[in-house]
Short mmCIF file of C-alpha atoms and ligand atoms in Angstrom, two decimals:
data_model
loop_
_atom_site.label_atom_id
_atom_site.label_comp_id
_atom_site.label_asym_id
_atom_site.label_seq_id
_atom_site.Cartn_x
_atom_site.Cartn_y
_atom_site.Cartn_z
CA MET N 41 -0.14 0.24 0.17
CA ASP N 42 3.07 2.22 0.22
CA ASP N 43 3.24 5.64 -1.82
CA ILE N 44 -0.45 5.39 -2.75
CA GLY N 45 -1.88 8.65 -2.38
CA GLY N 46 -3.93 11.57 -3.39
CA HIS N 47 -3.68 15.67 -3.16
CA ASP N 48 -3.30 18.45 -0.53
CA ILE N 49 -5.33 21.03 -0.33
CA LEU N 50 -3.55 22.91 -3.35
CA GLY N 51 -3.65 19.91 -5.42
CA ASN N 52 -0.04 18.78 -5.00
CA PRO N 53 0.49 15.31 -5.41
CA VAL N 54 0.73 13.21 -1.52
CA SER N 55 2.19 9.87 -0.93
CA ALA N 56 1.64 8.24 2.45
CA ARG N 57 3.58 5.60 4.35
CA ALA N 58 1.56 3.21 6.73
CA PRO N 59 0.64 4.49 9.87
CA MET N 60 2.44 3.37 13.09
CA ALA N 61 0.29 3.98 16.22
CA MET N 62 -3.20 4.34 16.54
CA LEU N 63 -5.42 5.77 18.95
CA ALA N 64 -8.81 4.17 19.53
CA GLU N 65 -10.98 6.23 21.53
CA LEU N 66 -13.61 3.99 22.54
CA THR N 67 -15.95 6.08 24.45
CA HIS N 68 -16.51 9.51 25.17
CA ARG N 69 -17.84 8.89 28.34
CA CYS N 70 -15.95 9.68 31.55
CA PRO N 71 -16.70 10.22 35.54
CA LEU N 72 -14.50 12.70 35.55
CA ALA N 73 -15.21 16.16 33.81
CA CYS N 74 -11.30 18.01 33.42
CA PRO N 75 -11.61 21.37 31.80
CA TYR N 76 -8.81 20.69 29.14
CA CYS N 77 -10.14 17.09 28.06
CA SER N 78 -8.91 16.82 24.49
CA ASN N 79 -12.25 15.49 23.31
CA PRO N 80 -14.42 17.36 21.16
CA VAL N 81 -16.76 20.08 22.69
CA GLU N 82 -19.64 17.84 20.88
CA LEU N 83 -19.19 14.57 22.44
CA THR N 84 -20.48 11.39 20.88
CA ARG N 85 -23.49 9.59 22.48
CA VAL N 86 -23.17 6.03 23.95
CA ASN N 87 -25.42 4.69 21.05
CA SER N 88 -23.46 5.50 18.46
CA GLU N 89 -20.13 3.53 19.72
CA LEU N 90 -18.61 1.02 17.73
CA SER N 91 -19.16 -2.21 18.88
CA ALA N 92 -16.31 -4.74 20.41
CA ALA N 93 -16.66 -6.61 17.29
CA GLU N 94 -16.13 -3.34 15.30
CA TRP N 95 -12.85 -2.67 17.25
CA ALA N 96 -12.12 -6.23 16.46
CA ASP N 97 -12.44 -5.41 12.66
CA VAL N 98 -10.56 -2.37 12.98
CA PHE N 99 -7.60 -3.36 14.95
CA GLN N 100 -7.28 -6.19 12.13
CA GLN N 101 -7.58 -3.90 9.38
CA ALA N 102 -4.78 -1.69 11.48
CA ALA N 103 -2.61 -4.53 12.00
CA ALA N 104 -2.56 -5.54 8.01
CA MET N 105 -1.61 -1.93 7.18
CA GLY N 106 1.61 -2.10 9.45
CA VAL N 107 0.42 -0.36 12.54
CA LEU N 108 2.13 -1.59 15.63
CA GLN N 109 0.95 -0.33 18.73
CA VAL N 110 -3.05 0.75 19.82
CA HIS N 111 -3.66 2.96 22.83
CA LEU N 112 -7.09 2.70 23.99
CA SER N 113 -8.24 5.78 25.30
CA GLY N 114 -11.26 7.95 25.78
CA GLY N 115 -12.84 9.49 27.53
CA GLU N 116 -12.72 6.80 30.12
CA PRO N 117 -12.17 3.51 28.81
CA ALA N 118 -12.88 1.67 31.56
CA SER N 119 -16.42 3.18 30.86
CA ARG N 120 -17.12 0.34 28.58
CA ARG N 121 -17.70 -2.82 30.13
CA ASP N 122 -16.53 -4.90 27.52
CA LEU N 123 -12.84 -3.47 27.65
CA ALA N 124 -10.80 -6.76 28.32
CA GLU N 125 -12.74 -7.77 25.11
CA ILE N 126 -11.50 -5.16 23.04
CA ALA N 127 -7.85 -5.04 24.03
CA ALA N 128 -8.06 -8.82 23.61
CA SER N 129 -9.12 -8.54 20.32
CA ALA N 130 -6.18 -5.76 19.82
CA ARG N 131 -3.78 -8.16 21.45
CA ASP N 132 -5.08 -10.91 19.13
CA ALA N 133 -4.54 -8.89 15.92
CA GLY N 134 -0.70 -8.47 16.98
CA LEU N 135 -1.00 -4.88 18.69
CA TYR N 136 0.96 -3.73 21.29
CA VAL N 137 -1.80 -2.63 23.52
CA ASN N 138 -1.36 0.42 25.95
CA LEU N 139 -3.99 1.88 27.98
CA ILE N 140 -4.47 5.65 28.98
CA THR N 141 -6.83 5.83 31.99
CA SER N 142 -8.25 8.02 34.74
CA GLY N 143 -8.05 4.73 36.73
CA ILE N 144 -11.60 5.80 37.41
CA GLY N 145 -13.91 2.69 36.99
CA LEU N 146 -10.82 0.02 37.42
CA THR N 147 -11.14 -2.50 39.71
CA GLN N 148 -8.15 -5.02 41.02
CA ALA N 149 -10.20 -7.62 39.32
CA ARG N 150 -10.68 -5.61 36.25
CA LEU N 151 -7.17 -5.19 35.90
CA ARG N 152 -5.84 -8.40 36.45
CA ASP N 153 -8.68 -9.30 33.50
CA LEU N 154 -6.39 -6.59 31.53
CA ASP N 155 -3.27 -7.90 32.13
CA ALA N 156 -4.54 -11.43 30.87
CA ALA N 157 -6.18 -10.02 27.90
CA GLY N 158 -2.97 -8.40 27.02
CA VAL N 159 -2.81 -5.02 28.13
CA GLU N 160 0.99 -4.26 28.04
CA HIS N 161 1.36 -0.92 29.49
CA ILE N 162 -0.63 1.70 31.58
CA GLN N 163 -0.45 5.18 31.36
CA LEU N 164 -2.29 6.84 34.38
CA SER N 165 -3.59 10.50 34.45
CA LEU N 166 -2.92 13.06 36.99
CA GLN N 167 -4.53 16.11 37.61
CA GLY N 168 -3.10 17.46 41.05
CA ILE N 169 -0.47 16.35 43.28
CA ASP N 170 -3.12 16.13 46.69
CA ALA N 171 -7.13 15.34 46.91
CA GLU N 172 -7.79 19.14 46.93
CA MET N 173 -6.31 19.95 43.69
CA ALA N 174 -7.04 16.82 41.62
CA ASP N 175 -10.69 16.56 42.77
CA TRP N 176 -11.22 20.33 42.11
CA ILE N 177 -9.33 20.16 38.46
CA GLY N 178 -11.03 16.63 37.13
CA GLY N 179 -14.11 17.61 39.21
CA TYR N 180 -14.87 14.21 40.91
CA THR N 181 -14.68 14.18 44.79
CA GLY N 182 -12.48 11.00 45.55
CA SER N 183 -10.78 10.71 42.21
CA PHE N 184 -7.27 11.19 43.86
CA ALA N 185 -7.69 8.70 46.66
CA ARG N 186 -8.74 6.24 43.93
CA LYS N 187 -6.49 6.70 41.60
CA MET N 188 -3.54 6.25 43.97
CA GLN N 189 -5.17 2.97 44.94
CA VAL N 190 -5.73 2.07 41.24
CA ALA N 191 -1.51 2.64 40.64
CA GLU N 192 -0.87 0.66 43.95
CA TRP N 193 -2.60 -1.99 42.45
CA ILE N 194 -0.99 -1.45 38.93
CA GLY N 195 2.56 -2.03 40.66
CA GLU N 196 1.25 -5.24 42.43
CA ILE N 197 0.24 -6.77 38.90
CA GLY N 198 3.41 -5.69 37.46
CA PHE N 199 2.06 -3.33 34.78
CA PRO N 200 4.90 -1.03 33.41
CA LEU N 201 3.35 2.44 34.27
CA THR N 202 3.50 6.20 32.86
CA LEU N 203 2.09 9.15 34.44
CA ASN N 204 0.54 11.71 32.35
CA ALA N 205 0.51 14.71 33.86
CA VAL N 206 -1.56 17.40 32.62
CA VAL N 207 0.01 21.13 33.64
CA HIS N 208 -1.41 24.48 33.97
CA ARG N 209 -1.06 27.55 35.82
CA GLN N 210 -3.02 26.06 39.05
CA ASN N 211 -0.86 23.16 39.28
CA LEU N 212 2.38 23.98 37.34
CA ASP N 213 4.25 25.31 40.65
CA ARG N 214 3.87 21.79 41.97
CA LEU N 215 5.93 20.02 39.10
CA PRO N 216 8.43 18.99 41.30
CA GLU N 217 6.09 16.87 43.79
CA MET N 218 4.64 15.36 40.68
CA ILE N 219 8.01 14.16 39.38
CA ASP N 220 8.79 12.90 42.83
CA LEU N 221 5.07 11.17 43.07
CA ALA N 222 6.29 9.24 39.81
CA GLU N 223 8.99 7.95 41.27
CA ARG N 224 7.59 6.81 44.18
CA LEU N 225 4.91 4.56 42.06
CA GLY N 226 7.74 3.04 40.36
CA CYS N 227 6.82 4.93 36.91
CA ARG N 228 9.18 4.24 33.94
CA ARG N 229 7.96 7.19 32.55
CA ILE N 230 6.32 10.56 33.20
CA GLU N 231 4.78 12.65 30.54
CA VAL N 232 4.28 16.49 31.36
CA ALA N 233 2.48 18.16 29.15
CA THR N 234 1.20 21.84 29.13
CA VAL N 235 -2.72 22.02 28.42
CA GLN N 236 -3.09 22.57 24.44
CA PHE N 237 -5.53 25.63 24.08
CA HIS N 238 -8.03 24.40 21.74
CA GLY N 239 -11.67 22.65 22.69
CA TRP N 240 -12.27 22.54 26.37
CA ALA N 241 -9.46 24.30 27.35
CA ASP N 242 -9.84 27.21 24.98
CA LEU N 243 -13.24 27.88 27.39
CA ASN N 244 -10.63 28.09 30.07
CA ARG N 245 -7.48 30.03 28.89
CA ARG N 246 -8.26 32.40 31.88
CA PRO N 247 -7.92 30.14 34.56
CA LEU N 248 -5.28 27.98 32.96
CA MET N 249 -2.95 29.95 31.10
CA PRO N 250 0.63 29.84 32.62
CA THR N 251 2.60 32.92 33.21
CA LEU N 252 5.94 33.26 31.68
CA GLU N 253 7.94 32.66 35.03
CA GLN N 254 5.95 29.30 35.58
CA ALA N 255 6.99 28.33 31.61
CA ALA N 256 10.53 29.05 32.45
CA GLU N 257 10.95 27.59 36.06
CA ALA N 258 9.11 24.13 34.47
CA ARG N 259 11.74 23.83 31.47
CA LYS N 260 14.50 24.15 34.50
CA VAL N 261 12.91 21.61 36.70
CA VAL N 262 12.29 19.38 33.96
CA ASN N 263 16.31 19.54 32.89
CA GLU N 264 17.22 19.16 36.26
CA ALA N 265 15.42 16.35 36.86
CA ARG N 266 16.17 14.41 33.67
CA LEU N 267 19.89 14.54 34.83
CA ARG N 268 19.29 13.44 38.48
CA LEU N 269 16.91 10.45 36.86
CA ARG N 270 18.84 9.54 33.73
CA GLY N 271 18.59 5.58 33.31
CA ARG N 272 15.95 5.44 35.76
CA MET N 273 12.78 7.40 34.70
CA VAL N 274 12.32 9.36 31.33
CA ILE N 275 10.66 12.36 31.21
CA ASP N 276 8.52 13.57 28.07
CA TYR N 277 7.93 17.33 28.29
CA VAL N 278 5.44 19.45 26.23
CA PRO N 279 6.07 22.96 27.00
CA ALA N 280 3.67 25.93 27.06
CA ASP N 281 3.79 26.67 23.42
CA HIS N 282 2.27 30.24 23.61
CA HIS N 283 5.46 31.35 25.29
CA ALA N 284 7.76 29.52 22.72
CA THR N 285 9.39 30.51 19.96
CA PHE N 286 8.31 27.92 17.65
CA PRO N 287 5.67 25.58 17.73
CA LYS N 288 5.34 21.63 18.48
CA SER N 289 5.62 19.08 15.55
CA CYS N 290 1.86 18.45 15.72
CA MET N 291 1.30 14.33 15.34
CA GLY N 292 4.80 14.55 13.73
CA GLY N 293 3.35 16.58 10.56
CA TRP N 294 -0.52 16.16 9.46
CA ALA N 295 -1.19 12.18 8.77
CA SER N 296 2.21 10.96 8.85
CA THR N 297 2.45 8.44 11.73
CA GLY N 298 -0.78 8.41 13.86
CA ILE N 299 -4.52 7.44 13.14
CA ASN N 300 -7.24 8.25 15.34
CA ILE N 301 -10.57 6.46 15.81
CA ALA N 302 -13.32 8.45 17.45
CA PRO N 303 -15.95 6.38 19.31
CA ASP N 304 -18.45 6.38 16.33
CA GLY N 305 -16.03 5.31 14.21
CA THR N 306 -14.90 8.62 12.48
CA VAL N 307 -11.48 8.39 11.54
CA LEU N 308 -9.43 11.25 12.25
CA PRO N 309 -5.77 12.42 11.67
CA CYS N 310 -5.39 13.66 15.04
CA HIS N 311 -8.34 13.88 18.11
CA ALA N 312 -8.99 17.29 17.30
CA ALA N 313 -9.18 17.32 13.52
CA GLN N 314 -13.26 17.89 13.66
CA THR N 315 -12.54 21.50 14.79
CA ILE N 316 -11.71 21.79 11.21
CA GLN N 317 -15.01 22.27 9.49
CA SER N 318 -13.99 22.61 6.03
CA LEU N 319 -12.85 19.13 6.22
CA GLU N 320 -15.06 15.82 5.63
CA PHE N 321 -14.16 12.89 7.68
CA ASP N 322 -14.79 9.14 6.52
CA ASN N 323 -16.13 6.64 8.84
CA ILE N 324 -15.00 3.22 9.26
CA ARG N 325 -18.67 1.55 8.90
CA ALA N 326 -18.26 3.31 5.30
CA ARG N 327 -14.94 2.85 4.34
CA SER N 328 -11.58 0.56 4.57
CA LEU N 329 -8.86 1.72 7.15
CA ALA N 330 -6.56 1.67 4.17
CA GLU N 331 -8.71 3.69 2.04
CA ILE N 332 -9.35 6.39 4.21
CA TRP N 333 -5.48 6.78 5.20
CA TYR N 334 -4.12 6.81 1.72
CA ASN N 335 -6.78 8.27 -0.29
CA GLY N 336 -9.48 10.04 2.39
CA ARG N 337 -9.36 13.94 1.20
CA ALA N 338 -8.84 14.81 5.06
CA PHE N 339 -5.97 13.05 5.19
CA ASN N 340 -4.17 14.26 2.22
CA ALA N 341 -5.58 18.15 2.57
CA PHE N 342 -2.25 19.16 5.12
CA ARG N 343 0.32 16.25 4.04
CA GLY N 344 3.77 16.90 3.31
CA THR N 345 4.93 20.27 3.08
CA ALA N 346 4.17 21.43 -0.76
CA TRP N 347 0.34 23.03 0.65
CA LEU N 348 2.27 25.20 3.24
CA PRO N 349 1.96 29.16 3.11
CA GLU N 350 4.78 31.63 3.69
CA PRO N 351 6.49 32.03 5.98
CA CYS N 352 6.66 28.63 6.28
CA ALA N 353 6.87 27.62 2.72
CA SER N 354 10.83 29.14 2.61
CA CYS N 355 11.24 28.46 6.62
CA ASP N 356 14.35 26.30 7.33
CA ARG N 357 12.15 24.48 9.90
CA ARG N 358 9.34 23.58 7.60
CA GLU N 359 10.63 19.81 7.50
CA ILE N 360 11.08 20.00 11.51
CA ASP N 361 7.35 21.35 12.31
CA TYR N 362 5.36 21.43 8.85
CA GLY N 363 3.93 24.67 10.26
CA GLY N 364 2.46 23.78 13.49
CA CYS N 365 -0.45 22.49 14.77
CA ARG N 366 -3.82 22.89 12.02
CA CYS N 367 -6.30 22.80 14.85
CA GLN N 368 -4.33 25.59 16.48
CA ALA N 369 -4.19 27.39 13.35
CA MET N 370 -7.85 26.93 13.12
CA ALA N 371 -8.47 27.73 16.74
CA LEU N 372 -6.21 30.88 17.05
CA ALA N 373 -6.47 32.61 13.39
CA GLY N 374 -9.87 30.78 12.20
CA ASP N 375 -7.91 29.22 9.37
CA PRO N 376 -6.38 25.70 9.23
CA THR N 377 -4.11 26.46 6.31
CA ALA N 378 -2.49 29.29 8.34
CA THR N 379 0.97 29.41 10.18
CA ASP N 380 0.12 28.23 13.64
CA PRO N 381 0.00 31.64 15.11
CA VAL N 382 2.41 30.28 18.32
CA CYS N 383 5.06 30.56 15.75
CA SER N 384 7.22 33.73 16.35
CA ARG N 385 7.48 34.02 12.50
CA SER N 386 3.51 34.53 12.19
CA PRO N 387 2.30 37.64 11.56
CA LEU N 388 -0.24 36.75 14.22
CA ASN N 389 2.04 35.87 16.62
CA PRO N 390 2.32 39.08 18.73
CA VAL N 391 -1.51 39.47 19.33
CA LEU N 392 -1.38 36.19 20.39
CA LYS N 393 1.53 36.40 23.11
CA ALA N 394 0.16 39.56 24.27
CA GLN N 395 -3.34 37.80 25.06
CA ALA N 396 -1.52 34.70 26.38
CA GLN N 397 0.08 37.48 29.08
CA GLN N 398 -3.17 38.67 29.87
CA ASP N 399 -4.75 35.64 30.12
CA ALA N 400 -1.96 34.23 32.52
CA VAL N 401 -2.28 37.09 34.82
CA SER N 402 -6.27 36.90 35.21
CA GLU N 403 -7.85 36.06 38.52
CA ASP N 404 -10.57 34.57 37.25
CA VAL N 405 -10.18 30.84 38.30
CA ALA N 406 -13.96 29.66 37.69
CA LEU N 407 -13.49 26.25 35.57
CA VAL N 408 -15.91 25.36 32.68
CA TYR N 409 -15.95 21.50 33.00
CA ARG N 410 -16.57 18.93 30.47
CA ARG N 411 -19.97 17.50 30.39
CA MET N 412 -21.59 14.46 28.73
CA PRO N 413 -25.33 15.51 27.15
CA LYS N 414 -27.23 14.43 29.80
CA GLU N 415 -28.45 11.15 28.74
CA THR N 416 -25.24 9.57 27.91
CA ARG N 417 -23.23 10.25 31.49
CA ALA N 418 -21.32 7.60 32.80
FE1 SF4 F 153 7.58 26.47 11.72
FE2 SF4 F 153 6.60 27.81 10.06
FE3 SF4 F 153 7.43 29.08 11.96
FE4 SF4 F 153 9.00 28.15 9.87
S1 SF4 F 153 7.68 29.81 10.18
S2 SF4 F 153 9.14 27.76 12.52
S3 SF4 F 153 7.72 26.32 9.19
S4 SF4 F 153 5.55 27.42 11.94
FE1 FES F 154 -4.93 18.55 14.97
FE2 FES F 154 -2.60 19.29 16.17
S1 FES F 154 -4.22 18.63 17.34
S2 FES F 154 -3.57 18.79 14.15
#
C-alpha cells in the first residue's frame, strides 16, 4: 500500500507511508470532567459507539496496514464494560496494547482481566498532587484517593506505568512534587504536557494559561530532573507553546504516523481534527481503514510540506514542525491553512503573545468543566 496517494489542498500530489500507531477512543463517557479534555466539545453519544466486534475488525485492518501499537483511550475506556474483550482483540491482531486511563472505574479484578487480555502498558492521568487539587481539576470528589489505589494495584500486577501529568497555571508550581510522585510509584516514564488551548481548554484560557515565569521554571525543573533521573525514569515534556518561539511538530506532521478513531468510527488525523469544519471525515463503517488513510481527502489535505503558506514555505524549520498544529491554526487564526500563530514568525504572533500574557495574570479561576450530554453520562 506504500505510495498510494491523493492531493493536498493545493492539488499537489502526496504519498504516504503506513501509520505506526492508532489512538482508539472507545467512548467519550468519563466520570471526570477535566476542563482541558482533548475530546471534542460535541461529544459522541453512547448509542453511536462502535461495538467490540467492530473494534476487533478495525484492529485487524490496522495491523494488516502496518500499525504496531494501539492506545486504548476515551473519555475513560474503563467506562466500557467490554474493555477487556476489546483489549484482547487488539492483542489478537498482533498490536502492542497501551491503556490510557484516569483509573476511575478500574478495580483490582478488572486490572487482572486486562493483564490476562494482553494490555502491556498503562498510562495513568494525574490532575494534581493532592486530593484538593486533583478532585477540583477533575471535577470528581474522591478521584485522587481512587487513583492512588489503582496505581498501587498496577504496581502489584506489574504493568509498566507512565504518569500523564497535564500542567497549567493552577498546578505547575507543584511540578517537582509530581515528578517525585512518579518516582515513588515506580514509573518508567512521566509525560508532563502543558494544556493545549483548543476545544474545552480554549474555554478555560484565563484560569489555565501558565505565566511566563512558570513556563521558564518548568523547563528548569524538567532539565534538572532529567539529569538526576537518567537511566531510571524518562521525562517527556510538552512546553507551553503560547510562550515558546516555535510551534511543536503536532502528530509529527499531519497524517504522517498516527491515526485516530473516534468512538463512533470517524477516522481522524488527530484527536481535534473535527474542529476544522471545512474538512469531511470518513467513517470506518463505510470505508476501509487503508482507503481512508491513503486516499481520504481529510488525510491528504495537509500532508507533506508542498501546501505550506509563507512564511513556512521558505522557512528552514518546515521539515521540523510542518507549520505547527492545524487545529491550533484553526482555533487561533480561524484558518487551518495558516502558519500556527504560536510561531514567532507568524504575523499573528504578537497579538497571541499579548493575549496569553493577559490570560496568565487573570484572577478568574472559575472552570468550565467538560460535560457529557445528560443522557450519556457514565
Ligand atoms: Fe515552523 Fe512555519 Fe514557524 Fe517556520 S514559519 S518555524 S515552518 S511554523
Ligand atoms: Fe490537530 Fe494538532 S491537534 S493537528
